[in-house]
Amino acid sequence: MLHQTGPVIHCDHVVKRFYEDAQPGDSGVVRRGLWRRRKREVTAVAGISLDAQAGEVLGILGANGSGKSTLIRLISTLLLPDDGTIEVFGLDVTKHAREIRRRINRVSVEASFFKKLSALENLMFTGRLYGLGAQETRQRVHYILGRLGFSAAKVNATLESMSRGQQQKVAIARAFMTTPELLLLDEPTTGLDPKSRRDVQDFVEEIKARRETTIILTTHDMAEAERLCDRVAILDAGRLVALDTPQALKQQAGADVESFEDVFFAFVGREDWEEAMADEDLA
Amino acid sequence: MRTSLEGAIARETGTLYAFVERNFRLVKRYLSWEIVFLFYNVINALTIGLIGYQVPAGQRNTTILYLVIGALLWGYLSILFDEVANSISYERWEGTIEYTFMAPIRRLTHLLGTCLYGVTYGIARTLVVLVAVALFFHLSLSHANLWAAVVVLLVSSLSFMGLGLIAAVLPLLSTERGAQATHIIQGVILLISGVYYPVTVLPHWVQWLSWLSPATYSLEMARSALLNDAGLGDLWLSLLKLAIIGVLLIPVGLCIFVVAERWAMRTGRLKRNG
């Protein structure tokens, strides 16, 4: 078990706004910058408050544009909040970024690597940035990739020659080899083939069983969220609309819900994905 | 205390090495392109040197050497500037920018690692061009002070690292426009620094700009060392000036970079699509 006394993540009324070039007819236009250009204000995260406890898997569900990835970027110190506070391990993300970065890692939906380099070369680079020696990196890489069902012979192949599933497994190895206390998984299984998806989910379940790492998991896959997460937060248009265990959310959603997908739609007030995703165009 | 200091030094050295190692691995992976660029650099230096054959035989060696020094030094400085200034663009194109920026490393070490790679890579490429040029022109270096020239090269590197760091901010602010702006800066430095001609031939309204460019001083000193056997005793004052410019430009570049990084974190520009 972890020895974190308070919550691993503490978000208090977090707000993040972005400004995009305004188009004719846009509402909410403001003048910004040195040239006072017309910008459309988009509130990606609108006053979210939540905590994540040590060792738990907290799922974050929402349609595209609901603020999931922005929240992950805020927690991972890549974005600064406009309002509110975010503390990770009790440290303010705006003031203690480097201390936090030592203890966290992230897997994003795109497996981001130097594509001409081999998996091992990319991971050796990460290892050095996190203070790992070459031998230690190799051992960790082989262990993690082995657990993910990744062929050892492929470790010297370039990333560009790998399938999307293989690339994502290398991305997961990159995150886990640094033994993070907090792992931010931003749609890690999106676009993967069924086998790769199962491999990744099994690995996350294995990590979860050890309760040594706190995991934040964003996903569109409702069954995945129900299977892997201790608690689930549902976001809609940047707002937190629900946060509880999957079982409790099912009960709250009403007696007529059958799947966890129905639970999601019940909370966001939409009928189906088409309606849920329509907001993306408005965001 | 001693152990923690040694540990910190080892960690920072490891980070520096990470950037140098990764970038040289990329050079290896893009080897065919490296050969093509190197071939072009050699041909470019030779064609510029060949212009010297237009002058009478008595001045030929000096003129060729004058031109070749410009080609070599500019080749080196522009590689260094390019590598440092475009390091952020490369990370964006590959999509790794978020991972590099959320790694628990000091920005100073990150950028110095990039500079260290730029210096070693630039020297390696310049040496190849130098060998090709020396073999082609059978240049006489009887009046050359090679050690002084090497010192000029190293001191010049400092100011170009500083300029590179300032220019590296631009791709951080805007992906495409930033990369475009770095090329414009490079072009202006090429024009005003007297790379292939004395700065006195520039129109008066441009000439004063040449004194702002560290490359002007680098080229003057390199030519004094290689054409007139000027030693460190003759060059120390100019070297000191150039070193001061470098020592000032590096922290200035770093400060601007850190401010720009905070701005990028506030506006959401610190991602692959910028």
mmCIF file with all atom_site columns, N, CA and C in Angstrom, chain A residues 59-82:
data_model
loop_
_atom_site.group_PDB
_atom_site.id
_atom_site.type_symbol
_atom_site.label_atom_id
_atom_site.label_alt_id
_atom_site.label_comp_id
_atom_site.label_asym_id
_atom_site.label_entity_id
_atom_site.label_seq_id
_atom_site.pdbx_PDB_ins_code
_atom_site.Cartn_x
_atom_site.Cartn_y
_atom_site.Cartn_z
_atom_site.occupancy
_atom_site.B_iso_or_equiv
_atom_site.pdbx_formal_charge
_atom_site.auth_seq_id
_atom_site.auth_comp_id
_atom_site.auth_asym_id
_atom_site.auth_atom_id
_atom_site.pdbx_PDB_model_num
ATOM 1  N N  . GLY A 1 59 ? -11.778 6.322  -12.766 1.00 0.00 ? 59 GLY A N  1
ATOM 2  C CA . GLY A 1 59 ? -12.101 6.480  -14.185 1.00 0.00 ? 59 GLY A CA 1
ATOM 3  C C  . GLY A 1 59 ? -12.692 7.856  -14.449 1.00 0.00 ? 59 GLY A C  1
ATOM 4  N N  . ILE A 1 60 ? -12.372 8.408  -15.616 1.00 0.00 ? 60 ILE A N  1
ATOM 5  C CA . ILE A 1 60 ? -13.000 9.673  -16.021 1.00 0.00 ? 60 ILE A CA 1
ATOM 6  C C  . ILE A 1 60 ? -13.653 9.430  -17.377 1.00 0.00 ? 60 ILE A C  1
ATOM 7  N N  . LEU A 1 61 ? -14.965 9.570  -17.397 1.00 0.00 ? 61 LEU A N  1
ATOM 8  C CA . LEU A 1 61 ? -15.719 9.330  -18.625 1.00 0.00 ? 61 LEU A CA 1
ATOM 9  C C  . LEU A 1 61 ? -16.294 10.632 -19.162 1.00 0.00 ? 61 LEU A C  1
ATOM 10 N N  . GLY A 1 62 ? -16.375 10.701 -20.455 1.00 0.00 ? 62 GLY A N  1
ATOM 11 C CA . GLY A 1 62 ? -16.976 11.884 -21.083 1.00 0.00 ? 62 GLY A CA 1
ATOM 12 C C  . GLY A 1 62 ? -16.809 11.791 -22.580 1.00 0.00 ? 62 GLY A C  1
ATOM 13 N N  . ALA A 1 63 ? -17.684 12.492 -23.295 1.00 0.00 ? 63 ALA A N  1
ATOM 14 C CA . ALA A 1 63 ? -17.557 12.525 -24.759 1.00 0.00 ? 63 ALA A CA 1
ATOM 15 C C  . ALA A 1 63 ? -16.337 13.349 -25.133 1.00 0.00 ? 63 ALA A C  1
ATOM 16 N N  . ASN A 1 64 ? -15.959 13.330 -26.402 1.00 0.00 ? 64 ASN A N  1
ATOM 17 C CA . ASN A 1 64 ? -14.861 14.199 -26.853 1.00 0.00 ? 64 ASN A CA 1
ATOM 18 C C  . ASN A 1 64 ? -15.227 15.643 -26.546 1.00 0.00 ? 64 ASN A C  1
ATOM 19 N N  . GLY A 1 65 ? -14.266 16.399 -26.051 1.00 0.00 ? 65 GLY A N  1
ATOM 20 C CA . GLY A 1 65 ? -14.538 17.805 -25.749 1.00 0.00 ? 65 GLY A CA 1
ATOM 21 C C  . GLY A 1 65 ? -15.158 18.019 -24.379 1.00 0.00 ? 65 GLY A C  1
ATOM 22 N N  . SER A 1 66 ? -15.246 16.953 -23.584 1.00 0.00 ? 66 SER A N  1
ATOM 23 C CA . SER A 1 66 ? -15.877 17.105 -22.259 1.00 0.00 ? 66 SER A CA 1
ATOM 24 C C  . SER A 1 66 ? -14.891 17.602 -21.205 1.00 0.00 ? 66 SER A C  1
ATOM 25 N N  . GLY A 1 67 ? -13.583 17.612 -21.542 1.00 0.00 ? 67 GLY A N  1
ATOM 26 C CA . GLY A 1 67 ? -12.574 18.136 -20.600 1.00 0.00 ? 67 GLY A CA 1
ATOM 27 C C  . GLY A 1 67 ? -11.691 17.073 -19.969 1.00 0.00 ? 67 GLY A C  1
ATOM 28 N N  . LYS A 1 68 ? -11.843 15.807 -20.410 1.00 0.00 ? 68 LYS A N  1
ATOM 29 C CA . LYS A 1 68 ? -11.062 14.708 -19.807 1.00 0.00 ? 68 LYS A CA 1
ATOM 30 C C  . LYS A 1 68 ? -9.561  14.937 -19.986 1.00 0.00 ? 68 LYS A C  1
ATOM 31 N N  . SER A 1 69 ? -9.142  15.135 -21.245 1.00 0.00 ? 69 SER A N  1
ATOM 32 C CA . SER A 1 69 ? -7.703  15.259 -21.537 1.00 0.00 ? 69 SER A CA 1
ATOM 33 C C  . SER A 1 69 ? -7.129  16.536 -20.944 1.00 0.00 ? 69 SER A C  1
ATOM 34 N N  . THR A 1 70 ? -7.948  17.604 -20.926 1.00 0.00 ? 70 THR A N  1
ATOM 35 C CA . THR A 1 70 ? -7.478  18.859 -20.322 1.00 0.00 ? 70 THR A CA 1
ATOM 36 C C  . THR A 1 70 ? -7.221  18.637 -18.839 1.00 0.00 ? 70 THR A C  1
ATOM 37 N N  . LEU A 1 71 ? -8.122  17.917 -18.182 1.00 0.00 ? 71 LEU A N  1
ATOM 38 C CA . LEU A 1 71 ? -7.944  17.640 -16.753 1.00 0.00 ? 71 LEU A CA 1
ATOM 39 C C  . LEU A 1 71 ? -6.667  16.816 -16.524 1.00 0.00 ? 71 LEU A C  1
ATOM 40 N N  . ILE A 1 72 ? -6.443  15.829 -17.398 1.00 0.00 ? 72 ILE A N  1
ATOM 41 C CA . ILE A 1 72 ? -5.233  15.001 -17.284 1.00 0.00 ? 72 ILE A CA 1
ATOM 42 C C  . ILE A 1 72 ? -3.986  15.877 -17.483 1.00 0.00 ? 72 ILE A C  1
ATOM 43 N N  . ARG A 1 73 ? -4.030  16.788 -18.463 1.00 0.00 ? 73 ARG A N  1
ATOM 44 C CA . ARG A 1 73 ? -2.871  17.669 -18.704 1.00 0.00 ? 73 ARG A CA 1
ATOM 45 C C  . ARG A 1 73 ? -2.636  18.612 -17.526 1.00 0.00 ? 73 ARG A C  1
ATOM 46 N N  . LEU A 1 74 ? -3.705  19.054 -16.908 1.00 0.00 ? 74 LEU A N  1
ATOM 47 C CA . LEU A 1 74 ? -3.562  19.925 -15.733 1.00 0.00 ? 74 LEU A CA 1
ATOM 48 C C  . LEU A 1 74 ? -2.896  19.158 -14.589 1.00 0.00 ? 74 LEU A C  1
ATOM 49 N N  . ILE A 1 75 ? -3.344  17.922 -14.380 1.00 0.00 ? 75 ILE A N  1
ATOM 50 C CA . ILE A 1 75 ? -2.780  17.120 -13.279 1.00 0.00 ? 75 ILE A CA 1
ATOM 51 C C  . ILE A 1 75 ? -1.325  16.764 -13.575 1.00 0.00 ? 75 ILE A C  1
ATOM 52 N N  . SER A 1 76 ? -1.015  16.563 -14.865 1.00 0.00 ? 76 SER A N  1
ATOM 53 C CA . SER A 1 76 ? 0.348   16.137 -15.215 1.00 0.00 ? 76 SER A CA 1
ATOM 54 C C  . SER A 1 76 ? 1.306   17.320 -15.393 1.00 0.00 ? 76 SER A C  1
ATOM 55 N N  . THR A 1 77 ? 0.899   18.517 -14.936 1.00 0.00 ? 77 THR A N  1
ATOM 56 C CA . THR A 1 77 ? 1.752   19.722 -14.924 1.00 0.00 ? 77 THR A CA 1
ATOM 57 C C  . THR A 1 77 ? 2.069   20.278 -16.314 1.00 0.00 ? 77 THR A C  1
ATOM 58 N N  . LEU A 1 78 ? 1.287   19.885 -17.321 1.00 0.00 ? 78 LEU A N  1
ATOM 59 C CA . LEU A 1 78 ? 1.536   20.420 -18.668 1.00 0.00 ? 78 LEU A CA 1
ATOM 60 C C  . LEU A 1 78 ? 0.694   21.656 -18.950 1.00 0.00 ? 78 LEU A C  1
ATOM 61 N N  . LEU A 1 79 ? -0.288  21.893 -18.117 1.00 0.00 ? 79 LEU A N  1
ATOM 62 C CA . LEU A 1 79 ? -1.145  23.074 -18.244 1.00 0.00 ? 79 LEU A CA 1
ATOM 63 C C  . LEU A 1 79 ? -1.268  23.738 -16.881 1.00 0.00 ? 79 LEU A C  1
ATOM 64 N N  . LEU A 1 80 ? -1.452  25.043 -16.885 1.00 0.00 ? 80 LEU A N  1
ATOM 65 C CA . LEU A 1 80 ? -1.671  25.751 -15.620 1.00 0.00 ? 80 LEU A CA 1
ATOM 66 C C  . LEU A 1 80 ? -3.156  26.094 -15.510 1.00 0.00 ? 80 LEU A C  1
ATOM 67 N N  . PRO A 1 81 ? -3.776  25.828 -14.357 1.00 0.00 ? 81 PRO A N  1
ATOM 68 C CA . PRO A 1 81 ? -5.197  26.175 -14.222 1.00 0.00 ? 81 PRO A CA 1
ATOM 69 C C  . PRO A 1 81 ? -5.401  27.693 -14.211 1.00 0.00 ? 81 PRO A C  1
ATOM 70 N N  . ASP A 1 82 ? -6.561  28.140 -14.722 1.00 0.00 ? 82 ASP A N  1
ATOM 71 C CA . ASP A 1 82 ? -6.882  29.576 -14.675 1.00 0.00 ? 82 ASP A CA 1
ATOM 72 C C  . ASP A 1 82 ? -7.428  29.959 -13.303 1.00 0.00 ? 82 ASP A C  1
#
